[in-house]
JSON list of C-alpha atoms in Angstrom, two decimals:
[
{"chain": "A", "resi": 219, "resn": "GLN", "atom": "CA", "xyz": [19.79, -47.10, 54.74]},
{"chain": "A", "resi": 220, "resn": "VAL", "atom": "CA", "xyz": [20.00, -44.54, 57.53]},
{"chain": "A", "resi": 221, "resn": "GLN", "atom": "CA", "xyz": [18.44, -44.96, 60.95]},
{"chain": "A", "resi": 222, "resn": "LEU", "atom": "CA", "xyz": [18.48, -42.31, 63.67]},
{"chain": "A", "resi": 223, "resn": "VAL", "atom": "CA", "xyz": [17.57, -43.00, 67.30]},
{"chain": "A", "resi": 224, "resn": "GLU", "atom": "CA", "xyz": [17.15, -40.24, 69.89]},
{"chain": "A", "resi": 225, "resn": "SER", "atom": "CA", "xyz": [17.56, -40.70, 73.62]},
{"chain": "A", "resi": 226, "resn": "GLY", "atom": "CA", "xyz": [18.04, -38.64, 76.76]},
{"chain": "A", "resi": 227, "resn": "GLY", "atom": "CA", "xyz": [14.66, -36.98, 77.11]},
{"chain": "A", "resi": 228, "resn": "GLY", "atom": "CA", "xyz": [12.74, -36.85, 80.34]},
{"chain": "A", "resi": 229, "resn": "LEU", "atom": "CA", "xyz": [11.13, -34.68, 82.98]},
{"chain": "A", "resi": 230, "resn": "VAL", "atom": "CA", "xyz": [13.14, -31.84, 84.48]},
{"chain": "A", "resi": 231, "resn": "GLN", "atom": "CA", "xyz": [12.37, -28.75, 86.51]},
{"chain": "A", "resi": 232, "resn": "ALA", "atom": "CA", "xyz": [12.87, -25.27, 85.11]},
{"chain": "A", "resi": 233, "resn": "GLY", "atom": "CA", "xyz": [16.52, -24.29, 85.25]},
{"chain": "A", "resi": 234, "resn": "GLY", "atom": "CA", "xyz": [17.70, -27.86, 84.92]},
{"chain": "A", "resi": 235, "resn": "SER", "atom": "CA", "xyz": [19.65, -29.59, 82.18]},
{"chain": "A", "resi": 236, "resn": "LEU", "atom": "CA", "xyz": [19.33, -32.52, 79.81]},
{"chain": "A", "resi": 237, "resn": "ARG", "atom": "CA", "xyz": [21.62, -33.99, 77.19]},
{"chain": "A", "resi": 238, "resn": "LEU", "atom": "CA", "xyz": [20.00, -35.53, 74.14]},
{"chain": "A", "resi": 239, "resn": "SER", "atom": "CA", "xyz": [21.79, -38.05, 71.96]},
{"chain": "A", "resi": 240, "resn": "CYS", "atom": "CA", "xyz": [21.16, -39.07, 68.36]},
{"chain": "A", "resi": 241, "resn": "ALA", "atom": "CA", "xyz": [22.78, -42.32, 67.29]},
{"chain": "A", "resi": 242, "resn": "ALA", "atom": "CA", "xyz": [23.06, -43.11, 63.60]},
{"chain": "A", "resi": 243, "resn": "SER", "atom": "CA", "xyz": [23.21, -46.68, 62.35]},
{"chain": "A", "resi": 244, "resn": "GLY", "atom": "CA", "xyz": [26.09, -47.67, 60.13]},
{"chain": "A", "resi": 245, "resn": "PRO", "atom": "CA", "xyz": [28.60, -45.26, 58.64]},
{"chain": "A", "resi": 246, "resn": "THR", "atom": "CA", "xyz": [27.53, -41.65, 58.18]},
{"chain": "A", "resi": 247, "resn": "LEU", "atom": "CA", "xyz": [29.31, -39.21, 55.88]},
{"chain": "A", "resi": 248, "resn": "SER", "atom": "CA", "xyz": [30.76, -36.22, 57.69]},
{"chain": "A", "resi": 249, "resn": "LEU", "atom": "CA", "xyz": [29.64, -33.95, 54.84]},
{"chain": "A", "resi": 250, "resn": "TYR", "atom": "CA", "xyz": [26.01, -34.11, 55.97]},
{"chain": "A", "resi": 251, "resn": "THR", "atom": "CA", "xyz": [24.50, -31.46, 58.19]},
{"chain": "A", "resi": 252, "resn": "MET", "atom": "CA", "xyz": [22.78, -32.77, 61.31]},
{"chain": "A", "resi": 253, "resn": "GLY", "atom": "CA", "xyz": [19.95, -30.92, 62.98]},
{"chain": "A", "resi": 254, "resn": "TRP", "atom": "CA", "xyz": [17.62, -30.91, 65.96]},
{"chain": "A", "resi": 255, "resn": "PHE", "atom": "CA", "xyz": [13.97, -29.92, 65.68]},
{"chain": "A", "resi": 256, "resn": "ARG", "atom": "CA", "xyz": [11.16, -29.86, 68.22]},
{"chain": "A", "resi": 257, "resn": "GLN", "atom": "CA", "xyz": [7.39, -30.02, 68.13]},
{"chain": "A", "resi": 258, "resn": "ALA", "atom": "CA", "xyz": [5.06, -29.00, 70.93]},
{"chain": "A", "resi": 259, "resn": "PRO", "atom": "CA", "xyz": [1.39, -30.08, 71.02]},
{"chain": "A", "resi": 260, "resn": "GLY", "atom": "CA", "xyz": [-0.69, -28.09, 68.56]},
{"chain": "A", "resi": 261, "resn": "LYS", "atom": "CA", "xyz": [2.35, -26.43, 67.00]},
{"chain": "A", "resi": 262, "resn": "GLU", "atom": "CA", "xyz": [4.41, -26.98, 63.89]},
{"chain": "A", "resi": 263, "resn": "ARG", "atom": "CA", "xyz": [7.80, -28.62, 64.04]},
{"chain": "A", "resi": 264, "resn": "GLU", "atom": "CA", "xyz": [10.43, -25.93, 64.48]},
{"chain": "A", "resi": 265, "resn": "PHE", "atom": "CA", "xyz": [14.16, -25.70, 63.97]},
{"chain": "A", "resi": 266, "resn": "VAL", "atom": "CA", "xyz": [16.33, -25.74, 67.09]},
{"chain": "A", "resi": 267, "resn": "ALA", "atom": "CA", "xyz": [19.96, -26.26, 66.09]},
{"chain": "A", "resi": 268, "resn": "ALA", "atom": "CA", "xyz": [22.17, -27.58, 63.31]},
{"chain": "A", "resi": 269, "resn": "ILE", "atom": "CA", "xyz": [25.81, -28.47, 62.90]},
{"chain": "A", "resi": 270, "resn": "SER", "atom": "CA", "xyz": [27.99, -28.77, 59.83]},
{"chain": "A", "resi": 271, "resn": "ARG", "atom": "CA", "xyz": [29.83, -32.01, 60.43]},
{"chain": "A", "resi": 272, "resn": "SER", "atom": "CA", "xyz": [32.61, -30.99, 58.04]},
{"chain": "A", "resi": 273, "resn": "SER", "atom": "CA", "xyz": [33.39, -27.50, 59.33]},
{"chain": "A", "resi": 274, "resn": "GLY", "atom": "CA", "xyz": [31.92, -27.71, 62.83]},
{"chain": "A", "resi": 275, "resn": "ASN", "atom": "CA", "xyz": [29.95, -24.50, 62.33]},
{"chain": "A", "resi": 276, "resn": "THR", "atom": "CA", "xyz": [26.67, -24.33, 64.23]},
{"chain": "A", "resi": 277, "resn": "ASP", "atom": "CA", "xyz": [23.36, -22.52, 63.99]},
{"chain": "A", "resi": 278, "resn": "TYR", "atom": "CA", "xyz": [20.71, -21.96, 66.66]},
{"chain": "A", "resi": 279, "resn": "VAL", "atom": "CA", "xyz": [17.26, -20.50, 66.83]},
{"chain": "A", "resi": 280, "resn": "ASP", "atom": "CA", "xyz": [17.37, -17.27, 68.85]},
{"chain": "A", "resi": 281, "resn": "SER", "atom": "CA", "xyz": [15.30, -18.65, 71.72]},
{"chain": "A", "resi": 282, "resn": "VAL", "atom": "CA", "xyz": [17.95, -21.24, 72.65]},
{"chain": "A", "resi": 283, "resn": "LYS", "atom": "CA", "xyz": [21.16, -19.30, 71.98]},
{"chain": "A", "resi": 284, "resn": "GLY", "atom": "CA", "xyz": [23.40, -19.34, 75.02]},
{"chain": "A", "resi": 285, "resn": "ARG", "atom": "CA", "xyz": [21.48, -22.23, 76.56]},
{"chain": "A", "resi": 286, "resn": "PHE", "atom": "CA", "xyz": [21.74, -25.11, 74.07]},
{"chain": "A", "resi": 287, "resn": "THR", "atom": "CA", "xyz": [24.85, -26.56, 72.47]},
{"chain": "A", "resi": 288, "resn": "ILE", "atom": "CA", "xyz": [24.92, -28.95, 69.53]},
{"chain": "A", "resi": 289, "resn": "SER", "atom": "CA", "xyz": [27.98, -31.13, 69.04]},
{"chain": "A", "resi": 290, "resn": "ASN", "atom": "CA", "xyz": [29.10, -34.10, 67.00]},
{"chain": "A", "resi": 291, "resn": "ASP", "atom": "CA", "xyz": [31.25, -37.17, 67.55]},
{"chain": "A", "resi": 292, "resn": "ASN", "atom": "CA", "xyz": [32.05, -38.66, 64.16]},
{"chain": "A", "resi": 293, "resn": "ALA", "atom": "CA", "xyz": [33.82, -41.66, 65.66]},
{"chain": "A", "resi": 294, "resn": "LYS", "atom": "CA", "xyz": [30.62, -42.67, 67.47]},
{"chain": "A", "resi": 295, "resn": "ASN", "atom": "CA", "xyz": [28.20, -41.59, 64.72]},
{"chain": "A", "resi": 296, "resn": "THR", "atom": "CA", "xyz": [26.42, -39.56, 67.37]},
{"chain": "A", "resi": 297, "resn": "VAL", "atom": "CA", "xyz": [25.11, -36.00, 67.58]},
{"chain": "A", "resi": 298, "resn": "TYR", "atom": "CA", "xyz": [24.30, -34.36, 70.91]},
{"chain": "A", "resi": 299, "resn": "LEU", "atom": "CA", "xyz": [22.16, -31.51, 72.13]},
{"chain": "A", "resi": 300, "resn": "GLN", "atom": "CA", "xyz": [23.16, -30.19, 75.53]},
{"chain": "A", "resi": 301, "resn": "MET", "atom": "CA", "xyz": [20.26, -28.21, 76.99]},
{"chain": "A", "resi": 302, "resn": "ASN", "atom": "CA", "xyz": [20.87, -25.95, 79.97]},
{"chain": "A", "resi": 303, "resn": "SER", "atom": "CA", "xyz": [18.68, -23.46, 81.82]},
{"chain": "A", "resi": 304, "resn": "LEU", "atom": "CA", "xyz": [15.59, -25.22, 80.54]},
{"chain": "A", "resi": 305, "resn": "LYS", "atom": "CA", "xyz": [12.30, -23.36, 80.47]},
{"chain": "A", "resi": 306, "resn": "PRO", "atom": "CA", "xyz": [8.72, -24.67, 80.38]},
{"chain": "A", "resi": 307, "resn": "GLU", "atom": "CA", "xyz": [8.42, -23.38, 76.81]},
{"chain": "A", "resi": 308, "resn": "ASP", "atom": "CA", "xyz": [11.15, -25.84, 75.82]},
{"chain": "A", "resi": 309, "resn": "THR", "atom": "CA", "xyz": [8.68, -28.69, 76.42]},
{"chain": "A", "resi": 310, "resn": "ALA", "atom": "CA", "xyz": [8.32, -30.65, 73.18]},
{"chain": "A", "resi": 311, "resn": "VAL", "atom": "CA", "xyz": [9.21, -33.81, 71.35]},
{"chain": "A", "resi": 312, "resn": "TYR", "atom": "CA", "xyz": [12.74, -33.39, 70.07]},
{"chain": "A", "resi": 313, "resn": "TYR", "atom": "CA", "xyz": [13.78, -34.92, 66.75]},
{"chain": "A", "resi": 314, "resn": "CYS", "atom": "CA", "xyz": [17.18, -35.57, 65.24]},
{"chain": "A", "resi": 315, "resn": "ALA", "atom": "CA", "xyz": [17.49, -35.39, 61.45]},
{"chain": "A", "resi": 316, "resn": "ARG", "atom": "CA", "xyz": [20.06, -35.65, 58.66]},
{"chain": "A", "resi": 317, "resn": "GLY", "atom": "CA", "xyz": [20.14, -32.64, 56.39]},
{"chain": "A", "resi": 318, "resn": "PRO", "atom": "CA", "xyz": [21.93, -31.29, 53.32]},
{"chain": "A", "resi": 319, "resn": "ILE", "atom": "CA", "xyz": [25.48, -31.93, 52.21]},
{"chain": "A", "resi": 320, "resn": "GLY", "atom": "CA", "xyz": [27.96, -29.14, 52.79]},
{"chain": "A", "resi": 321, "resn": "ARG", "atom": "CA", "xyz": [25.61, -26.54, 54.24]},
{"chain": "A", "resi": 322, "resn": "ARG", "atom": "CA", "xyz": [23.34, -25.88, 57.20]},
{"chain": "A", "resi": 323, "resn": "SER", "atom": "CA", "xyz": [19.62, -25.41, 56.89]},
{"chain": "A", "resi": 324, "resn": "ARG", "atom": "CA", "xyz": [16.70, -24.38, 59.09]},
{"chain": "A", "resi": 325, "resn": "ASN", "atom": "CA", "xyz": [14.16, -25.79, 56.66]},
{"chain": "A", "resi": 326, "resn": "ARG", "atom": "CA", "xyz": [12.73, -29.14, 57.77]},
{"chain": "A", "resi": 327, "resn": "LEU", "atom": "CA", "xyz": [12.08, -30.01, 54.12]},
{"chain": "A", "resi": 328, "resn": "ASP", "atom": "CA", "xyz": [15.85, -30.16, 53.58]},
{"chain": "A", "resi": 329, "resn": "TYR", "atom": "CA", "xyz": [16.13, -33.01, 56.09]},
{"chain": "A", "resi": 330, "resn": "ARG", "atom": "CA", "xyz": [15.55, -36.43, 54.59]},
{"chain": "A", "resi": 331, "resn": "TYR", "atom": "CA", "xyz": [15.98, -38.84, 57.52]},
{"chain": "A", "resi": 332, "resn": "TRP", "atom": "CA", "xyz": [14.37, -38.44, 60.93]},
{"chain": "A", "resi": 333, "resn": "GLY", "atom": "CA", "xyz": [14.42, -40.22, 64.25]},
{"chain": "A", "resi": 334, "resn": "GLN", "atom": "CA", "xyz": [11.30, -41.13, 66.21]},
{"chain": "A", "resi": 335, "resn": "GLY", "atom": "CA", "xyz": [11.74, -38.34, 68.73]},
{"chain": "A", "resi": 336, "resn": "THR", "atom": "CA", "xyz": [12.29, -38.10, 72.47]},
{"chain": "A", "resi": 337, "resn": "GLN", "atom": "CA", "xyz": [10.00, -36.27, 74.88]},
{"chain": "A", "resi": 338, "resn": "VAL", "atom": "CA", "xyz": [11.34, -33.36, 76.92]},
{"chain": "A", "resi": 339, "resn": "THR", "atom": "CA", "xyz": [9.07, -31.97, 79.63]},
{"chain": "A", "resi": 340, "resn": "VAL", "atom": "CA", "xyz": [10.08, -28.95, 81.70]},
{"chain": "A", "resi": 341, "resn": "SER", "atom": "CA", "xyz": [7.99, -28.17, 84.77]},
{"chain": "A", "resi": 342, "resn": "SER", "atom": "CA", "xyz": [7.73, -24.74, 86.35]}
]
């Protein structure tokens, strides 16, 4: 059984910052990739960032490169998404998910377990 719980969302003005957290219940193998996705109203869920928990390598969608940072704390079973220089187009529900073993993926179908999501709203 795997349970993921996101937190840290909220309302922020453009240019501001938020830090999202994803807490996993019980032990989680460090071989699994962890990812963040987001979904805006009327749009499909899109990839944002992923981290290989074994190597530490990361991957980001082009629109957030240089602004967002994904990180992992294995001791706390927690994955973070630091979001800086937020833009109104970043407004969405953000989801944490557990992905493949030993590799990163941008494909949401490769992610088996998902959290309930946390709302991020960026005002202009």
